[in-house]
């Protein structure tokens, strides 16, 4: 490895990037647009959702609570029911998205300080979940003028439980944003490198390069390095926006977040290089990228809970870098875990990178045939 | 000429830069290059003449180790190719047929990039680039993006980048296509300057006037080497076989003449016809006179000095002429 030649490739790549306005715009534009789209789609402040009400207590207090919930404007009552079971049936049939159930012993519970009501949610529609969470925040003490029990200290929401059907993981913006880092890095990183090399072949630059003393390793590594930096910039954009717009926490170490992102970036870049050694045109490179991208989104656990997938699909998912990254990033950002507590996934990402890079360098011939 | 050992020391003692024998490249069924034998002397401008698709680029790519030959042996600067291709790379410069520099880098950035890749010593890089900028007239263009330059300017940049590390051997694949005549003349002057300081150049072209400037040349046709030698040698062989015919109706006369036995080619140049005959001691002349008279065409057949186009036609039509006769017999 000759450092001067490697550096020359890096500089050349950065200079070309600097003049490529569309790609520059995409580097920042893709994360921003995706984050805002995904984030708000899920965190949407919904109003006027169809609701069913089963007030089994039907006391002054329970009626006041229901009225207060309706007053938030989040739901509009469209049906009455006698039991929570009827509400569940209505949800299943799609007649209502939210059910409000007040149990017969409402007054008793109020005195005991137990749970007062349930908000039943169609969890298969993630947007509804945000709305349900809002409902559960209705300040109970103002809704139910309390004259007897000293339970004012109970935090609001603790006494109205949200029961979610069909989506036990209860995805939310907080859950989506860390995953989105992975999705965006998977999409852009693979594509950028795959195209960066195929483009040189199409433009004829490659014939010039392979007739020089430049080695395959220098070329491959030199191509990848600038994009590592770009990937980290994208990661920062998503993190900052995620914290600012959606209050996404970073409970673990920020350094671990970047380390995990770096591992994913390297894995994806190596995969992009491997694709570039196979693709004959930019269009082919694009198709191959999407061939990897779609399963990544669908199987990694970003869209659907990993545990719910059939065993075979899980094995396939284990091959995808995004699967391991999601475990790492959710662990670090949401559970405050250290990266090394999840060393298996760290190892998996490193192994993936090593394998793809080796294959790419081996497959890249300094020949035209 | 007096063959002196090359300064680089990698050329053979006998001053041969490139030697190839039985060189063959097949793409599927197509033999793009078919058993070509070559010997390129050091410090010469060696031409590769042939029409499009004759295998010039394929041969050059095999010689610099970019394509693996299907058959045959190659030795370049004393190195066996493709086995020792990696060692060869720092000793050669290659200017591809298609412009292959980076269109979104400036002239100077392209030069800087190649200087680093080709291992021009860091301390020397700046002065070497300044020198090339001066020699190749890039003074005002240094900051211009390569993609926005004219054909001639791109060609100059291609050559400047190919010679930045002062290679012993330069491969130039149709370097002057898409360049105006003036730039072509300047370009060829640069090539001879390079040969003067000891560089061996292998230049492919499909233009006769360019081929004529080369010290030696090889003529390729459909993958086979049909002739090689100095332009003078090649033309001298055709002495007494080329004629000019002046008639009132050149197009009709041309129809008459192509069917005359012994006539290999008839080309119209302005109002005259240029005729190449087989090597039959002048018999064809009489037959041409007779054929023209029979057809009622008044015309005068005069001997003319051969040129490279005649060499090319003679080299490529030899086989065809026989085939034609067989067809007529059948
Ligand atoms: N990579 C390739 N695959 C298949 N055929 C090729 C390839 N490269 C060249 N050829 C064919 O080989 C022949 C010689 O091509 P080339 O060497 O480019 O000719 P020239 O440079 O003299 O125009 C042509 O018929 C061309 O179509
Ligand atoms: Mg060619």
XYZ file of C-alpha atoms and ligand atoms in Angstrom:
727
model
C 0.000 0.000 0.000
C 1.469 3.305 -1.126
C 0.097 6.122 1.044
C 0.686 8.827 -1.506
C -1.322 7.040 -4.160
C -4.070 6.250 -1.660
C -4.221 9.895 -0.635
C -4.289 10.979 -4.275
C -7.402 8.871 -4.820
C -9.071 10.302 -1.705
C -8.338 13.889 -2.761
C -9.506 13.263 -6.296
C -12.722 11.710 -5.021
C -13.397 14.653 -2.674
C -12.708 17.181 -5.433
C -15.129 15.426 -7.753
C -17.733 15.218 -5.015
C -17.335 18.904 -4.288
C -18.334 19.670 -7.877
C -21.237 17.243 -7.954
C -24.038 19.424 -6.643
C -26.736 16.792 -6.916
C -24.822 14.258 -4.868
C -23.877 16.918 -2.333
C -27.521 17.866 -1.988
C -28.456 14.213 -1.594
C -25.918 13.685 1.173
C -27.813 16.070 3.443
C -31.180 16.052 1.676
C -31.884 12.334 1.941
C -31.487 12.133 5.735
C -33.476 15.305 6.359
C -36.364 14.391 4.084
C -36.533 10.779 5.224
C -36.373 11.695 8.866
C -39.065 14.324 8.607
C -41.293 12.070 6.515
C -40.915 8.976 8.669
C -40.843 10.856 11.927
C -43.940 12.922 11.374
C -45.843 10.165 9.666
C -45.535 8.257 12.893
C -45.741 11.066 15.365
C -48.593 12.779 13.598
C -50.864 14.796 15.818
C -53.997 13.091 14.692
C -57.400 14.657 15.304
C -60.899 13.294 14.986
C -60.094 9.591 15.081
C -63.206 7.405 15.172
C -63.740 6.226 18.727
C -66.066 3.816 20.471
C -66.978 4.311 24.119
C -67.957 1.700 26.658
C -68.697 3.499 29.885
C -69.685 0.617 32.138
C -69.676 2.749 35.277
C -71.805 5.586 33.962
C -71.320 7.755 37.038
C -70.847 11.509 37.113
C -67.106 10.962 37.529
C -66.749 8.514 34.644
C -68.805 10.715 32.345
C -66.570 13.669 33.233
C -63.462 11.636 32.388
C -64.848 10.593 29.001
C -65.905 14.166 28.239
C -62.407 15.371 29.054
C -60.897 12.834 26.700
C -63.266 13.862 23.934
C -62.447 17.486 24.606
C -58.869 16.931 23.476
C -60.272 16.720 19.956
C -58.145 13.696 19.215
C -61.165 11.440 18.985
C -64.739 11.761 17.811
C -67.280 9.370 19.319
C -68.968 7.321 16.622
C -70.201 4.301 18.540
C -71.320 3.218 21.994
C -70.672 -0.235 23.391
C -71.505 -2.136 26.521
C -68.275 -4.070 27.065
C -64.597 -3.772 26.158
C -65.037 -6.998 24.156
C -67.470 -5.224 21.843
C -64.945 -2.431 21.409
C -62.285 -4.971 20.424
C -64.609 -6.451 17.833
C -65.252 -2.986 16.401
C -61.519 -2.343 16.204
C -60.948 -5.630 14.459
C -63.649 -4.807 11.920
C -62.157 -1.373 11.377
C -65.253 0.528 12.533
C -63.252 2.436 15.108
C -59.552 3.051 15.646
C -59.713 3.746 19.341
C -61.864 2.371 22.111
C -62.325 3.981 25.508
C -63.402 1.545 28.196
C -64.365 2.571 31.719
C -64.871 -0.411 34.040
C -68.035 -0.793 36.221
C -66.009 -0.345 39.433
C -64.704 3.054 38.345
C -65.584 4.804 41.630
C -63.999 2.032 43.693
C -60.804 2.176 41.612
C -60.714 5.916 42.020
C -60.600 5.566 45.750
C -58.060 2.733 45.590
C -55.892 4.666 43.214
C -55.997 1.894 40.663
C -56.182 2.150 36.909
C -59.278 4.112 35.929
C -59.806 3.414 32.256
C -58.370 1.728 29.241
C -57.682 3.133 25.830
C -57.791 0.304 23.301
C -55.802 0.938 20.169
C -55.521 -0.536 16.713
C -51.752 -0.892 16.956
C -51.332 -2.081 13.385
C -51.665 1.545 12.399
C -48.697 3.171 14.063
C -50.055 6.682 13.659
C -52.949 5.882 15.960
C -50.593 4.978 18.740
C -49.366 8.510 19.124
C -52.937 9.661 19.416
C -53.702 7.081 22.085
C -50.690 8.167 24.055
C -52.045 11.716 23.976
C -55.396 10.556 25.284
C -53.749 8.781 28.144
C -52.143 12.061 29.180
C -55.502 13.634 30.074
C -54.969 15.142 33.525
C -57.183 13.054 35.703
C -57.281 15.326 38.680
C -58.954 18.092 36.779
C -61.291 15.690 35.038
C -62.462 14.118 38.213
C -62.716 16.686 40.932
C -61.187 14.904 43.811
C -62.673 15.552 47.202
C -61.696 12.484 49.130
C -58.560 10.542 48.396
C -55.084 12.054 48.527
C -53.960 10.571 45.241
C -53.069 13.796 43.484
C -49.468 12.688 43.438
C -50.221 9.978 40.938
C -48.731 11.109 37.671
C -51.231 11.560 34.891
C -51.374 8.693 32.518
C -50.451 6.149 35.084
C -54.126 5.668 35.694
C -55.218 5.317 32.135
C -53.533 2.391 30.445
C -53.026 2.042 26.745
C -53.549 -1.443 25.431
C -52.204 -1.874 21.968
C -53.217 -4.700 19.682
C -51.305 -6.124 16.696
C -48.091 -4.241 17.347
C -46.765 -5.178 20.724
C -43.431 -3.412 20.037
C -45.228 -0.074 19.981
C -42.980 1.610 17.473
C -42.762 5.324 17.672
C -40.557 8.084 16.395
C -38.198 7.305 19.220
C -37.900 3.776 17.983
C -37.823 4.752 14.315
C -35.098 7.393 14.367
C -32.212 5.156 15.439
C -33.339 2.642 12.836
C -33.560 5.392 10.271
C -29.844 6.075 10.663
C -29.285 2.514 9.534
C -31.769 2.625 6.681
C -30.395 5.857 5.267
C -26.807 4.689 5.562
C -27.724 1.428 3.849
C -29.381 3.197 0.975
C -26.850 5.955 0.331
C -23.585 4.235 1.155
C -24.105 1.149 -0.998
C -25.328 3.235 -3.891
C -22.598 5.892 -3.711
C -19.695 3.449 -3.885
C -21.318 1.087 -6.337
C -21.866 3.981 -8.692
C -18.542 5.685 -8.022
C -16.617 2.809 -9.577
C -19.042 1.834 -12.320
C -19.134 5.455 -13.449
C -15.368 5.469 -13.875
C -15.604 2.346 -15.965
C -18.354 3.864 -18.112
C -16.451 7.109 -18.598
C -13.270 5.268 -19.557
C -11.249 6.494 -16.540
C -10.746 2.923 -15.400
C -8.692 1.951 -18.433
C -6.313 4.781 -17.594
C -6.155 3.869 -13.900
C -5.423 0.174 -14.389
C -2.564 0.979 -16.765
C -0.790 2.796 -13.895
C 1.032 1.343 -10.864
C -2.078 1.932 -8.724
C -3.046 -1.282 -6.890
C -6.555 -2.685 -6.408
C -6.329 -2.181 -2.642
C -5.265 1.455 -2.959
C -8.084 2.132 -5.373
C -10.737 0.360 -3.276
C -9.699 1.839 0.065
C -9.190 5.282 -1.459
C -12.699 5.174 -2.895
C -14.235 4.159 0.426
C -12.571 6.611 2.814
C -14.287 9.827 1.647
C -17.635 8.130 1.964
C -16.935 7.077 5.533
C -16.724 10.762 6.361
C -19.907 11.451 4.443
C -21.703 8.638 6.252
C -20.711 10.114 9.603
C -21.999 13.512 8.499
C -25.323 11.895 7.625
C -25.396 10.163 10.989
C -24.906 13.503 12.726
C -27.663 15.137 10.693
C -30.126 12.441 11.721
C -29.056 12.491 15.356
C -29.322 16.245 15.706
C -32.655 16.448 13.879
C -33.969 13.446 15.795
C -33.147 15.030 19.126
C -34.448 18.427 18.093
C -37.693 17.396 16.388
C -38.635 14.220 18.194
C -36.752 14.322 21.480
C -35.041 11.068 20.643
C -32.785 10.228 23.550
C -29.216 9.004 23.421
C -29.142 7.059 26.651
C -25.815 5.371 25.948
C -22.476 6.814 24.910
C -22.460 9.078 21.826
C -19.099 7.611 20.919
C -20.712 4.170 20.767
C -23.373 5.533 18.440
C -20.709 6.743 16.016
C -18.745 3.543 16.366
C -21.807 1.494 15.466
C -22.570 3.843 12.563
C -18.959 3.578 11.402
C -19.190 -0.202 11.372
C -22.365 -0.118 9.318
C -20.885 2.449 6.937
C -17.822 0.310 6.293
C -19.953 -2.777 5.769
C -22.206 -1.016 3.285
C -19.328 0.622 1.447
C -17.601 -2.726 1.008
C -20.832 -4.202 -0.259
C -21.096 -1.297 -2.706
C -17.575 -2.018 -3.931
C -18.415 -5.657 -4.467
C -21.492 -4.657 -6.444
C -19.369 -2.288 -8.515
C -17.052 -5.114 -9.555
C -20.056 -6.971 -10.951
C -22.257 -4.265 -12.422
C -21.643 -3.324 -16.044
C -23.616 -0.085 -15.938
C -24.830 2.466 -13.412
C -28.331 1.167 -13.946
C -27.279 -2.362 -13.020
C -25.490 -1.035 -9.962
C -28.696 0.701 -8.934
C -30.768 -2.441 -9.393
C -28.353 -4.543 -7.383
C -28.411 -1.940 -4.629
C -32.172 -2.170 -4.374
C -31.957 -5.926 -4.429
C -30.123 -5.602 -1.108
C -31.956 -2.550 0.170
C -35.495 -3.917 0.138
C -34.819 -7.013 2.253
C -32.767 -4.816 4.570
C -35.757 -2.590 5.238
C -38.279 -5.386 5.470
C -36.370 -8.090 7.324
C -33.932 -6.291 9.585
C -36.519 -5.496 12.219
C -36.873 -1.898 11.077
C -40.418 -2.347 9.788
C -41.605 -5.521 11.456
C -40.607 -7.110 14.740
C -37.718 -9.466 14.173
C -39.045 -12.051 16.633
C -42.258 -12.468 14.669
C -40.534 -13.642 11.501
C -40.175 -17.289 10.456
C -36.845 -18.935 11.323
C -35.609 -19.094 7.720
C -36.277 -15.415 7.220
C -34.454 -14.689 10.450
C -31.387 -16.502 9.132
C -31.484 -14.400 5.982
C -31.871 -11.300 8.106
C -28.788 -12.245 10.128
C -26.703 -11.836 6.959
C -27.847 -8.248 6.493
C -25.677 -5.616 8.181
C -28.724 -3.496 8.997
C -30.112 -6.221 11.296
C -27.030 -6.113 13.502
C -26.821 -2.350 13.378
C -30.426 -1.994 14.544
C -29.716 -4.141 17.575
C -26.640 -2.097 18.383
C -28.130 1.329 17.859
C -31.390 0.625 19.694
C -29.370 -0.852 22.504
C -27.096 2.152 22.765
C -29.607 4.933 22.136
C -32.749 3.595 23.792
C -31.548 1.194 26.467
C -28.275 2.876 27.283
C -26.303 -0.277 26.624
C -22.571 -0.284 25.918
C -21.448 -1.465 22.506
C -19.359 -4.256 23.985
C -22.334 -5.763 25.756
C -23.541 -6.600 22.252
C -20.176 -7.764 20.974
C -21.706 -10.471 18.795
C -23.344 -7.885 16.574
C -20.179 -5.796 16.532
C -18.292 -8.872 15.415
C -20.901 -9.711 12.803
C -20.608 -6.249 11.236
C -16.807 -6.382 11.253
C -16.838 -9.849 9.684
C -19.274 -8.702 7.010
C -17.030 -5.752 6.124
C -13.915 -7.868 5.988
C -15.539 -10.456 3.778
C -17.076 -7.982 1.317
C -13.869 -5.954 1.083
C -11.761 -9.043 0.455
C -14.170 -10.297 -2.185
C -14.240 -6.887 -3.844
C -10.453 -6.619 -3.970
C -10.118 -10.171 -5.252
C -12.817 -9.700 -7.831
C -11.429 -6.389 -9.053
C -9.004 -7.223 -11.831
C -6.477 -4.861 -13.213
C -7.514 -6.235 -16.566
C -10.146 -5.401 -19.101
C -11.114 -9.045 -19.670
C 20.868 3.810 -37.343
C 23.224 3.251 -34.472
C 21.481 1.284 -31.820
C 22.638 2.321 -28.369
C 21.503 0.702 -25.155
C 18.617 2.633 -23.715
C 19.242 4.764 -20.657
C 16.494 2.973 -18.746
C 18.441 -0.231 -19.120
C 15.315 -2.367 -19.507
C 15.385 -2.439 -23.286
C 17.113 -5.367 -24.968
C 20.753 -5.066 -25.893
C 19.674 -5.062 -29.529
C 17.443 -2.029 -28.975
C 14.084 -3.734 -29.344
C 11.366 -2.292 -27.102
C 8.508 -4.608 -28.005
C 8.574 -8.116 -29.366
C 5.459 -10.180 -29.975
C 4.989 -13.432 -31.795
C 1.850 -15.268 -32.746
C -0.165 -12.702 -30.798
C -3.842 -13.655 -30.919
C -6.978 -12.434 -29.176
C -10.351 -14.009 -29.683
C -13.626 -12.564 -28.431
C -15.887 -15.572 -28.730
C -15.596 -16.614 -32.372
C -14.165 -13.318 -33.575
C -10.377 -13.245 -33.899
C -9.848 -9.547 -33.180
C -6.079 -10.065 -33.440
C -4.837 -13.053 -35.408
C -1.257 -14.329 -35.097
C 0.496 -10.994 -35.245
C 4.303 -10.851 -35.127
C 5.822 -7.514 -34.151
C 9.189 -6.014 -33.455
C 9.275 -2.376 -32.371
C 12.755 -0.813 -32.218
C 13.549 1.466 -29.293
C 13.444 5.240 -29.724
C 11.290 5.026 -32.820
C 7.868 6.340 -33.633
C 6.181 3.128 -34.674
C 2.839 3.376 -36.424
C -0.101 1.027 -36.329
C -2.169 1.641 -39.421
C -5.535 0.032 -39.985
C -9.206 0.808 -40.488
C -11.680 0.766 -37.601
C -12.104 -2.683 -36.129
C -8.794 -3.974 -37.462
C -7.525 -4.791 -33.976
C -5.246 -1.841 -33.201
C -6.687 -1.093 -29.758
C -6.879 -4.760 -28.845
C -3.201 -5.243 -29.746
C -2.125 -2.186 -27.731
C -4.145 -3.359 -24.728
C -2.452 -6.748 -24.854
C 0.976 -5.129 -25.145
C 0.453 -3.051 -22.004
C -0.997 -5.992 -20.120
C -4.626 -4.855 -19.941
C -5.948 -7.771 -21.973
C -4.763 -11.351 -21.717
C -3.791 -12.784 -25.096
C -5.566 -15.946 -26.192
C -2.286 -17.127 -27.708
C 1.197 -15.825 -28.324
C 4.235 -14.398 -26.579
C 4.886 -10.799 -25.617
C 8.042 -9.165 -24.356
C 7.960 -5.461 -23.574
C 11.072 -3.658 -22.282
C 12.484 -7.077 -21.486
C 9.461 -8.050 -19.361
C 7.183 -10.968 -20.121
C 3.588 -9.815 -20.501
C 1.053 -10.386 -19.015
C 2.994 -12.193 -16.241
C 5.161 -9.162 -15.387
C 2.597 -6.523 -16.289
C 2.728 -4.937 -12.828
C 6.443 -4.215 -13.190
C 5.880 -2.786 -16.632
C 3.294 -0.218 -15.530
C 5.729 2.307 -14.086
C 7.769 2.301 -17.303
C 4.972 3.004 -19.738
C 2.534 5.751 -20.539
C -0.783 4.909 -22.162
C -3.109 7.335 -23.841
C -6.419 5.619 -24.448
C -8.444 6.048 -27.610
C -11.329 7.592 -25.673
C -10.474 10.604 -23.483
C -9.944 8.980 -20.110
C -8.957 11.806 -17.817
C -11.340 13.208 -15.257
C -13.677 15.698 -16.867
C -14.734 17.119 -13.524
C -11.181 17.905 -12.461
C -9.213 20.892 -13.712
C -6.196 20.579 -15.971
C -3.819 21.065 -13.085
C -5.723 18.696 -10.781
C -5.537 15.982 -13.427
C -1.797 16.519 -13.743
C -1.352 16.478 -9.952
C -3.362 13.294 -9.665
C -1.328 11.459 -12.297
C 1.947 12.727 -10.867
C 1.040 11.173 -7.515
C -0.252 7.939 -9.023
C 2.770 7.551 -11.299
C 5.157 8.199 -8.431
C 6.783 11.429 -9.622
C 8.954 12.373 -6.604
C 7.091 14.818 -4.389
C 9.865 17.413 -4.509
C 9.863 17.322 -8.298
C 6.115 17.316 -8.831
C 5.518 21.037 -8.926
C 8.379 21.821 -11.286
C 7.444 18.900 -13.550
C 3.839 20.084 -13.791
C 4.914 23.665 -14.415
C 7.198 22.379 -17.147
C 4.377 20.437 -18.807
C 1.966 23.368 -18.492
C 4.540 25.469 -20.326
C 5.368 22.852 -22.997
C 1.767 21.974 -23.722
C 0.466 25.559 -23.627
C -1.873 25.209 -20.672
C -0.910 28.565 -19.175
C -4.417 30.028 -19.074
C -6.220 26.715 -18.924
C -4.800 25.345 -15.679
C -7.978 26.031 -13.738
C -10.374 24.956 -16.462
C -12.311 21.731 -16.042
C -10.991 19.111 -18.446
C -14.519 18.300 -19.616
C -15.022 21.813 -20.957
C -11.968 21.825 -23.211
C -11.851 21.409 -26.998
C -10.836 18.159 -28.680
C -7.328 19.394 -29.376
C -6.821 20.630 -25.809
C -8.026 17.324 -24.400
C -5.602 15.472 -26.632
C -2.748 17.637 -25.383
C -3.753 17.028 -21.786
C -3.946 13.306 -22.484
C -0.386 13.321 -23.797
C 0.913 15.539 -20.980
C -0.564 13.141 -18.414
C 0.797 10.111 -20.241
C 4.357 11.464 -20.185
C 4.327 13.024 -16.718
C 6.609 10.325 -15.282
C 8.856 10.373 -18.361
C 8.148 6.783 -19.403
C 10.473 4.893 -21.734
C 7.600 3.620 -23.778
C 4.428 5.388 -24.839
C 1.319 3.758 -26.244
C -0.939 6.230 -28.035
C -4.221 4.860 -29.349
C -5.531 7.031 -32.175
C -4.418 10.154 -30.340
C -5.429 12.623 -33.035
C -8.940 11.520 -33.824
C -11.315 14.459 -33.356
C -8.545 17.013 -33.686
C -8.203 19.721 -36.306
C -5.269 19.527 -38.791
C -3.327 22.347 -37.145
C -3.417 20.670 -33.720
C -2.466 17.407 -35.359
C 0.694 18.899 -36.783
C 1.668 20.339 -33.385
C 0.853 17.043 -31.752
C 3.120 15.085 -34.075
C 5.923 17.547 -33.457
C 5.610 16.726 -29.761
C 5.818 13.028 -30.555
C 9.068 13.464 -32.451
C 10.505 15.592 -29.670
C 9.772 12.708 -27.320
C 11.435 10.214 -29.671
C 14.466 12.519 -29.848
C 14.973 12.322 -26.109
C 14.857 8.528 -26.221
C 11.194 7.557 -25.837
C 9.765 4.705 -27.865
C 6.314 5.511 -29.205
C 3.700 3.183 -30.562
C 0.971 5.194 -32.241
C -2.133 3.787 -33.841
C -3.971 5.647 -36.561
C -6.329 5.154 -39.437
C -4.981 8.215 -41.243
C -2.504 7.678 -44.075
C -0.800 11.031 -43.727
C -0.049 10.301 -40.072
C 1.236 6.838 -40.832
C 3.586 8.354 -43.387
C 5.348 10.344 -40.664
C 6.266 7.258 -38.625
C 9.764 5.819 -38.635
C 8.283 2.376 -39.149
C 4.784 1.067 -39.355
C 2.716 -2.059 -39.304
C -0.473 -2.366 -41.310
C -3.314 -4.282 -39.722
C -6.395 -5.528 -41.495
C -9.112 -7.570 -39.811
C -6.760 -8.669 -37.079
C -3.859 -9.740 -39.258
C -0.586 -7.980 -39.909
C -0.507 -7.486 -43.671
C 2.703 -5.462 -44.052
C 5.414 -3.789 -42.024
C 8.537 -1.740 -42.640
C 9.525 1.885 -43.093
C 7.039 3.903 -45.165
C 9.657 4.319 -47.901
C 10.354 0.588 -48.068
C 6.683 -0.194 -48.228
C 6.060 2.327 -50.986
C 9.148 1.339 -52.946
C 7.773 -2.173 -53.284
C 4.902 -0.787 -55.361
C 7.140 0.938 -57.867
C 5.648 0.716 -61.364
C 2.248 -0.445 -60.134
C 0.452 2.840 -59.579
C -1.137 4.997 -62.252
C -3.254 8.065 -62.738
C -6.000 7.995 -65.328
C -7.537 11.195 -66.649
C -10.840 10.918 -68.469
C -13.856 13.049 -69.184
C -16.179 10.740 -67.244
C -14.252 9.336 -64.287
C -17.205 7.488 -62.807
C -17.873 5.433 -65.906
C -14.184 4.860 -66.461
C -13.922 3.587 -62.897
C -16.622 0.986 -63.621
C -14.712 -0.116 -66.688
C -11.345 -0.313 -64.955
C -12.288 -2.287 -61.843
C -13.185 -5.258 -64.029
C -9.833 -5.273 -65.813
C -7.797 -8.317 -64.707
C -4.754 -7.257 -62.704
C -6.337 -4.058 -61.372
C -6.434 -4.177 -57.554
C -8.076 -0.882 -56.806
C -9.447 2.229 -58.471
C -10.102 5.347 -56.444
C -11.404 8.661 -57.650
C -9.355 11.663 -56.555
C -10.965 14.826 -57.843
C -11.276 14.367 -61.613
C -8.566 11.756 -61.895
C -8.561 8.067 -61.085
C -5.841 6.455 -59.079
C -5.218 2.856 -60.098
C -3.221 0.178 -58.370
C -2.299 -2.916 -60.363
C -0.945 -6.329 -59.514
C 2.773 -6.968 -59.913
C 2.634 -8.231 -63.498
C 5.371 -6.222 -65.233
C 3.104 -3.571 -66.717
C 0.711 -5.912 -68.589
C -2.235 -4.331 -66.835
C -1.445 -0.972 -68.425
C -2.108 -2.302 -71.877
C -5.267 -4.030 -70.756
C -6.491 -0.790 -69.203
C -5.836 1.156 -72.406
C -7.751 -1.471 -74.346
C -10.671 -1.611 -71.936
C -11.054 2.161 -71.991
C -10.939 2.244 -75.771
C -13.480 -0.605 -76.001
C -15.831 1.302 -73.733
C -15.454 4.413 -75.852
C -13.744 6.298 -73.044
C -10.952 8.627 -74.001
C -8.328 8.411 -71.311
C -4.667 8.581 -70.636
C -2.933 6.135 -68.289
C 0.157 7.679 -66.673
C 2.555 6.171 -64.105
C 2.431 7.817 -60.665
C 4.556 7.516 -57.503
C 3.047 5.127 -54.942
C 1.695 6.411 -51.644
C 0.721 4.726 -48.402
C -2.876 4.369 -49.446
C -1.651 2.223 -52.332
C 0.425 0.236 -49.869
C -2.651 -0.313 -47.785
C -4.821 -1.336 -50.728
C -2.103 -3.614 -52.116
C -1.635 -5.270 -48.743
C -5.310 -5.855 -48.107
C -6.492 -6.651 -51.654
C -3.951 -9.340 -52.517
C -6.058 -12.096 -51.135
C -9.310 -10.577 -52.355
C -8.102 -10.232 -55.928
C -7.529 -13.977 -56.077
C -10.924 -14.608 -54.548
C -12.507 -12.317 -57.129
C -10.920 -14.259 -59.937
C -12.160 -17.516 -58.530
C -15.644 -16.068 -58.400
C -15.369 -15.019 -62.024
C -14.196 -18.488 -63.011
C -17.042 -20.212 -61.249
N -14.128 -6.459 -25.331
C -14.507 -6.873 -26.560
N -15.438 -7.836 -26.684
C -15.809 -8.277 -27.910
N -15.325 -7.807 -29.056
C -14.390 -6.837 -29.009
C -13.940 -6.320 -27.755
N -13.013 -5.365 -27.996
C -12.903 -5.302 -29.347
N -13.727 -6.179 -29.950
C -13.843 -6.395 -31.413
O -12.559 -6.672 -31.908
C -12.364 -6.042 -33.157
C -11.130 -5.165 -33.103
O -11.439 -4.056 -32.301
P -10.368 -2.924 -31.970
O -9.132 -3.572 -31.456
O -11.019 -1.950 -31.081
O -10.113 -2.285 -33.387
P -9.482 -0.865 -33.736
O -8.870 -0.299 -32.521
O -8.480 -1.158 -34.800
O -10.593 -0.033 -34.259
C -13.633 -5.296 -33.480
O -14.417 -6.090 -34.352
C -14.301 -5.152 -32.152
O -15.708 -5.139 -32.290
Mg -9.338 1.404 -31.579
